[in-house]
PDB file of C-alpha atoms in Angstrom:
ATOM      1  CA  MET R   1      24.326  20.935  23.764  1.00 49.00           C
ATOM      2  CA  LEU R   2      23.835  24.448  24.859  1.00 54.00           C
ATOM      3  CA  ILE R   3      20.741  25.164  27.128  1.00 65.00           C
ATOM      4  CA  ASN R   4      18.686  27.827  25.750  1.00 73.00           C
ATOM      5  CA  THR R   5      18.883  30.226  28.893  1.00 76.00           C
ATOM      6  CA  PRO R   6      15.924  32.426  29.814  1.00 75.00           C
ATOM      7  CA  SER R   7      16.224  36.254  29.163  1.00 78.00           C
ATOM      8  CA  ILE R   8      16.758  38.393  32.162  1.00 80.00           C
ATOM      9  CA  GLU R   9      13.138  39.506  31.671  1.00 80.00           C
ATOM     10  CA  GLN R  10      11.987  35.854  32.100  1.00 77.00           C
ATOM     11  CA  LEU R  11      14.065  35.267  35.285  1.00 76.00           C
ATOM     12  CA  SER R  12      12.897  38.611  36.708  1.00 81.00           C
ATOM     13  CA  ASN R  13       9.344  37.443  36.128  1.00 79.00           C
ATOM     14  CA  VAL R  14      10.042  34.026  37.791  1.00 79.00           C
ATOM     15  CA  ILE R  15      11.624  35.777  40.686  1.00 83.00           C
ATOM     16  CA  SER R  16       8.742  38.018  41.161  1.00 81.00           C
ATOM     17  CA  GLN R  17       6.484  34.923  40.962  1.00 78.00           C
ATOM     18  CA  VAL R  18       8.326  33.292  43.609  1.00 80.00           C
ATOM     19  CA  THR R  19       8.303  35.852  46.315  1.00 85.00           C
ATOM     20  CA  GLY R  20       4.890  34.712  47.523  1.00 85.00           C
ATOM     21  CA  PRO R  21       6.119  31.133  48.212  1.00 88.00           C
ATOM     22  CA  ALA R  22       9.317  32.618  49.654  1.00 88.00           C
ATOM     23  CA  PHE R  23       7.307  34.460  52.344  1.00 90.00           C
ATOM     24  CA  LEU R  24       5.269  31.417  52.800  1.00 89.00           C
ATOM     25  CA  LEU R  25       8.520  29.480  53.462  1.00 92.00           C
ATOM     26  CA  ALA R  26       9.683  32.094  55.990  1.00 93.00           C
ATOM     27  CA  ALA R  27       6.392  31.741  58.020  1.00 92.00           C
ATOM     28  CA  GLU R  28       6.513  28.042  57.747  1.00 93.00           C
ATOM     29  CA  ALA R  29      10.140  28.064  59.334  1.00 94.00           C
ATOM     30  CA  GLN R  30       8.866  30.435  61.794  1.00 95.00           C
ATOM     31  CA  LEU R  31       6.003  28.184  62.824  1.00 94.00           C
ATOM     32  CA  LEU R  32       8.280  25.211  63.116  1.00 95.00           C
ATOM     33  CA  ALA R  33      10.540  27.131  65.480  1.00 95.00           C
ATOM     34  CA  VAL R  34       7.524  27.659  67.795  1.00 95.00           C
ATOM     35  CA  LEU R  35       6.443  24.143  67.398  1.00 95.00           C
ATOM     36  CA  VAL R  36       9.931  22.673  68.395  1.00 95.00           C
ATOM     37  CA  SER R  37      10.159  24.951  71.436  1.00 95.00           C
ATOM     38  CA  ARG R  38       6.665  23.817  72.475  1.00 93.00           C
ATOM     39  CA  LEU R  39       7.465  20.143  72.108  1.00 94.00           C
ATOM     40  CA  GLU R  40      10.538  20.659  74.203  1.00 95.00           C
ATOM     41  CA  ARG R  41       8.460  22.050  77.021  1.00 93.00           C
ATOM     42  CA  ILE R  42       6.085  19.180  76.836  1.00 92.00           C
ATOM     43  CA  VAL R  43       8.859  16.616  76.840  1.00 93.00           C
ATOM     44  CA  ASP R  44      10.665  18.460  79.716  1.00 93.00           C
ATOM     45  CA  ARG R  45       7.330  18.605  81.718  1.00 90.00           C
ATOM     46  CA  SER R  46       6.770  14.873  81.067  1.00 90.00           C
ATOM     47  CA  ARG R  47      10.350  13.944  82.259  1.00 90.00           C
ATOM     48  CA  MET R  48       9.919  15.985  85.579  1.00 89.00           C
ATOM     49  CA  ILE R  49       6.657  14.213  86.217  1.00 87.00           C
ATOM     50  CA  ALA R  50       8.252  10.813  85.499  1.00 85.00           C
ATOM     51  CA  GLN R  51      10.934  11.496  87.991  1.00 86.00           C
ATOM     52  CA  THR R  52       8.485  12.567  90.696  1.00 83.00           C
ATOM     53  CA  ASP R  53       8.630  10.349  93.922  1.00 82.00           C
ATOM     54  CA  ALA R  54       5.537   8.181  94.020  1.00 79.00           C
ATOM     55  CA  SER R  55       5.209   8.868  97.746  1.00 80.00           C
ATOM     56  CA  SER R  56       4.756  12.550  97.110  1.00 77.00           C
ATOM     57  CA  THR R  57       1.629  14.394  97.911  1.00 79.00           C
ATOM     58  CA  GLU R  58       1.227  15.892  94.379  1.00 80.00           C
ATOM     59  CA  TYR R  59       1.991  12.568  92.555  1.00 80.00           C
ATOM     60  CA  ALA R  60      -1.387  11.793  91.830  1.00 79.00           C
ATOM     61  CA  HIS R  61      -2.163  15.093  90.384  1.00 78.00           C
ATOM     62  CA  LEU R  62       0.984  15.153  88.404  1.00 81.00           C
ATOM     63  CA  GLN R  63       0.193  11.707  87.019  1.00 83.00           C
ATOM     64  CA  ALA R  64      -3.111  12.946  85.779  1.00 81.00           C
ATOM     65  CA  GLU R  65      -1.453  15.354  83.558  1.00 84.00           C
ATOM     66  CA  LEU R  66       0.408  12.727  81.596  1.00 86.00           C
ATOM     67  CA  PRO R  67      -2.422  11.819  79.244  1.00 87.00           C
ATOM     68  CA  ILE R  68      -2.930  15.505  78.408  1.00 88.00           C
ATOM     69  CA  LEU R  69       0.756  15.939  77.814  1.00 90.00           C
ATOM     70  CA  ARG R  70       1.048  12.729  75.600  1.00 92.00           C
ATOM     71  CA  LYS R  71      -1.922  14.219  73.537  1.00 93.00           C
ATOM     72  CA  ARG R  72      -0.419  17.464  73.202  1.00 92.00           C
ATOM     73  CA  GLY R  73       2.878  15.956  72.116  1.00 93.00           C
ATOM     74  CA  MET R  74       0.992  13.961  69.505  1.00 95.00           C
ATOM     75  CA  LEU R  75      -0.605  17.103  68.143  1.00 95.00           C
ATOM     76  CA  MET R  76       2.797  18.876  68.122  1.00 95.00           C
ATOM     77  CA  HIS R  77       4.162  15.816  66.055  1.00 95.00           C
ATOM     78  CA  TYR R  78       1.395  16.176  63.681  1.00 96.00           C
ATOM     79  CA  ALA R  79       1.734  19.862  63.328  1.00 96.00           C
ATOM     80  CA  MET R  80       5.537  19.562  62.807  1.00 96.00           C
ATOM     81  CA  TYR R  81       4.865  16.716  60.164  1.00 96.00           C
ATOM     82  CA  TRP R  82       2.517  18.929  58.259  1.00 96.00           C
ATOM     83  CA  GLY R  83       4.604  22.061  58.597  1.00 96.00           C
ATOM     84  CA  VAL R  84       7.672  20.238  57.277  1.00 96.00           C
ATOM     85  CA  ALA R  85       5.582  18.724  54.375  1.00 96.00           C
ATOM     86  CA  SER R  86       4.401  22.326  53.503  1.00 96.00           C
ATOM     87  CA  CYS R  87       7.991  23.518  53.642  1.00 95.00           C
ATOM     88  CA  ILE R  88       8.958  20.693  51.253  1.00 96.00           C
ATOM     89  CA  VAL R  89       6.114  21.453  48.835  1.00 95.00           C
ATOM     90  CA  THR R  90       6.924  25.245  48.908  1.00 94.00           C
ATOM     91  CA  SER R  91      10.609  24.422  47.987  1.00 94.00           C
ATOM     92  CA  VAL R  92       9.566  22.372  45.224  1.00 94.00           C
ATOM     93  CA  LEU R  93       7.266  25.094  43.993  1.00 92.00           C
ATOM     94  CA  VAL R  94      10.176  27.411  43.718  1.00 90.00           C
ATOM     95  CA  ILE R  95      12.423  24.774  41.983  1.00 91.00           C
ATOM     96  CA  VAL R  96       9.709  24.006  39.543  1.00 90.00           C
ATOM     97  CA  SER R  97       9.134  27.696  38.794  1.00 86.00           C
ATOM     98  CA  PHE R  98      12.950  28.081  37.826  1.00 85.00           C
ATOM     99  CA  ALA R  99      13.141  24.771  35.934  1.00 85.00           C
ATOM    100  CA  ALA R 100      10.298  25.934  33.854  1.00 85.00           C
ATOM    101  CA  ALA R 101      11.802  29.148  33.104  1.00 81.00           C
ATOM    102  CA  TYR R 102      15.021  27.325  31.956  1.00 81.00           C
ATOM    103  CA  LEU R 103      13.148  24.761  29.877  1.00 83.00           C
ATOM    104  CA  HIS R 104      10.703  27.315  28.528  1.00 81.00           C
ATOM    105  CA  VAL R 105       7.798  25.338  29.730  1.00 82.00           C
ATOM    106  CA  ARG R 106       4.456  26.849  30.973  1.00 82.00           C
ATOM    107  CA  HIS R 107       4.034  26.000  34.737  1.00 81.00           C
ATOM    108  CA  GLU R 108       1.047  28.250  35.898  1.00 80.00           C
ATOM    109  CA  TYR R 109      -1.180  25.128  36.585  1.00 84.00           C
ATOM    110  CA  GLY R 110       1.406  23.181  38.214  1.00 86.00           C
ATOM    111  CA  ALA R 111       2.762  26.172  40.267  1.00 86.00           C
ATOM    112  CA  GLY R 112      -0.861  27.039  41.222  1.00 88.00           C
ATOM    113  CA  LEU R 113      -1.579  23.393  42.340  1.00 93.00           C
ATOM    114  CA  LEU R 114       1.773  23.169  44.241  1.00 92.00           C
ATOM    115  CA  PHE R 115       0.782  26.471  46.212  1.00 91.00           C
ATOM    116  CA  ALA R 116      -2.545  25.334  47.062  1.00 93.00           C
ATOM    117  CA  VAL R 117      -1.124  22.006  48.410  1.00 95.00           C
ATOM    118  CA  ALA R 118       1.539  23.821  50.484  1.00 94.00           C
ATOM    119  CA  MET R 119      -1.252  26.092  51.778  1.00 94.00           C
ATOM    120  CA  ALA R 120      -3.403  23.158  52.681  1.00 96.00           C
ATOM    121  CA  LEU R 121      -0.618  21.556  54.483  1.00 96.00           C
ATOM    122  CA  PHE R 122       0.335  24.644  56.273  1.00 95.00           C
ATOM    123  CA  THR R 123      -3.336  25.082  57.398  1.00 95.00           C
ATOM    124  CA  ALA R 124      -3.311  21.552  58.733  1.00 96.00           C
ATOM    125  CA  ALA R 125      -0.187  22.392  60.855  1.00 96.00           C
ATOM    126  CA  LEU R 126      -2.036  25.425  62.232  1.00 95.00           C
ATOM    127  CA  VAL R 127      -5.105  23.441  63.018  1.00 96.00           C
ATOM    128  CA  ALA R 128      -3.068  20.849  65.018  1.00 95.00           C
ATOM    129  CA  PHE R 129      -1.248  23.784  66.706  1.00 95.00           C
ATOM    130  CA  ALA R 130      -4.525  25.295  67.692  1.00 94.00           C
ATOM    131  CA  ARG R 131      -5.783  21.992  69.247  1.00 93.00           C
ATOM    132  CA  GLU R 132      -2.609  21.778  71.201  1.00 93.00           C
ATOM    133  CA  LEU R 133      -3.099  25.397  72.312  1.00 91.00           C
ATOM    134  CA  GLN R 134      -6.452  24.340  73.421  1.00 89.00           C
ATOM    135  CA  LEU R 135      -5.221  21.414  75.467  1.00 87.00           C
ATOM    136  CA  GLY R 136      -2.462  23.752  76.900  1.00 85.00           C
ATOM    137  CA  TYR R 137      -5.246  25.986  78.303  1.00 85.00           C
ATOM    138  CA  VAL R 138      -6.440  23.071  80.443  1.00 75.00           C
ATOM    139  CA  GLU R 139      -3.399  23.585  82.679  1.00 72.00           C
ATOM    140  CA  ILE R 140      -3.998  27.301  83.039  1.00 72.00           C
ATOM    141  CA  ILE R 141      -7.613  26.926  84.253  1.00 74.00           C
ATOM    142  CA  GLY R 142      -6.642  24.424  86.874  1.00 67.00           C
ATOM    143  CA  GLY R 143      -5.056  21.455  85.231  1.00 61.00           C
ATOM    144  CA  PRO R 144      -6.465  17.922  85.074  1.00 58.00           C
ATOM    145  CA  LYS R 145      -8.028  16.458  88.161  1.00 59.00           C
ATOM    146  CA  PRO R 146      -6.420  13.546  89.833  1.00 55.00           C
ATOM    147  CA  PRO R 147      -8.598  10.307  89.336  1.00 56.00           C
ATOM    148  CA  GLN R 148     -11.328   9.890  91.914  1.00 59.00           C
ATOM    149  CA  ARG R 149     -12.450   6.844  93.361  1.00 63.00           C
ATOM    150  CA  PRO R 150     -15.973   5.980  92.284  1.00 62.00           C
ATOM    151  CA  ALA R 151     -18.685   7.016  94.537  1.00 58.00           C
ATOM    152  CA  ARG R 152     -20.427   4.102  96.297  1.00 63.00           C
ATOM    153  CA  LYS R 153     -24.056   3.778  95.887  1.00 63.00           C
ATOM    154  CA  SER R 154     -26.211   4.220  98.970  1.00 62.00           C
ATOM    155  CA  TYR R 155     -29.015   1.962  99.393  1.00 62.00           C
ATOM    156  CA  PRO R 156     -31.750   2.828 101.646  1.00 62.00           C
ATOM    157  CA  HIS R 157     -32.023   0.494 104.677  1.00 61.00           C
ATOM    158  CA  ALA R 158     -35.272  -1.322 105.122  1.00 53.00           C
TER     159      ALA R 158
END
């Protein structure tokens, strides 16, 4: 059984239609590279804090950083998860576009839906990244404060 191959015009049309998703895929890959780099820095900082001597004068201050680093790591995990999901959906979009050309099937609605899903996932990754950047800014403006002992209440002496 021979497959009725698409004409060069049909293939040219599909190639021009997948250039948008191809650029999206490049942007997603670039974002993932940035996210991996930031996660590596968070892990390295956490390891450094874990290896700090408990008798050190800066120990309490460094320990106060750990909850923020954990939260930042979680946000990086989410951003990477949504970014990879966006890459997968974008790749499926390109595959579906070419498969539809070979099978002579209309794919506009499916392609549009896949592109919208890929963009929504990419946006979710960017939102998680923005939240991580916000937490990273805490370190720039002075970092977390070491835990304080609760103040004692003073009662007037009668």
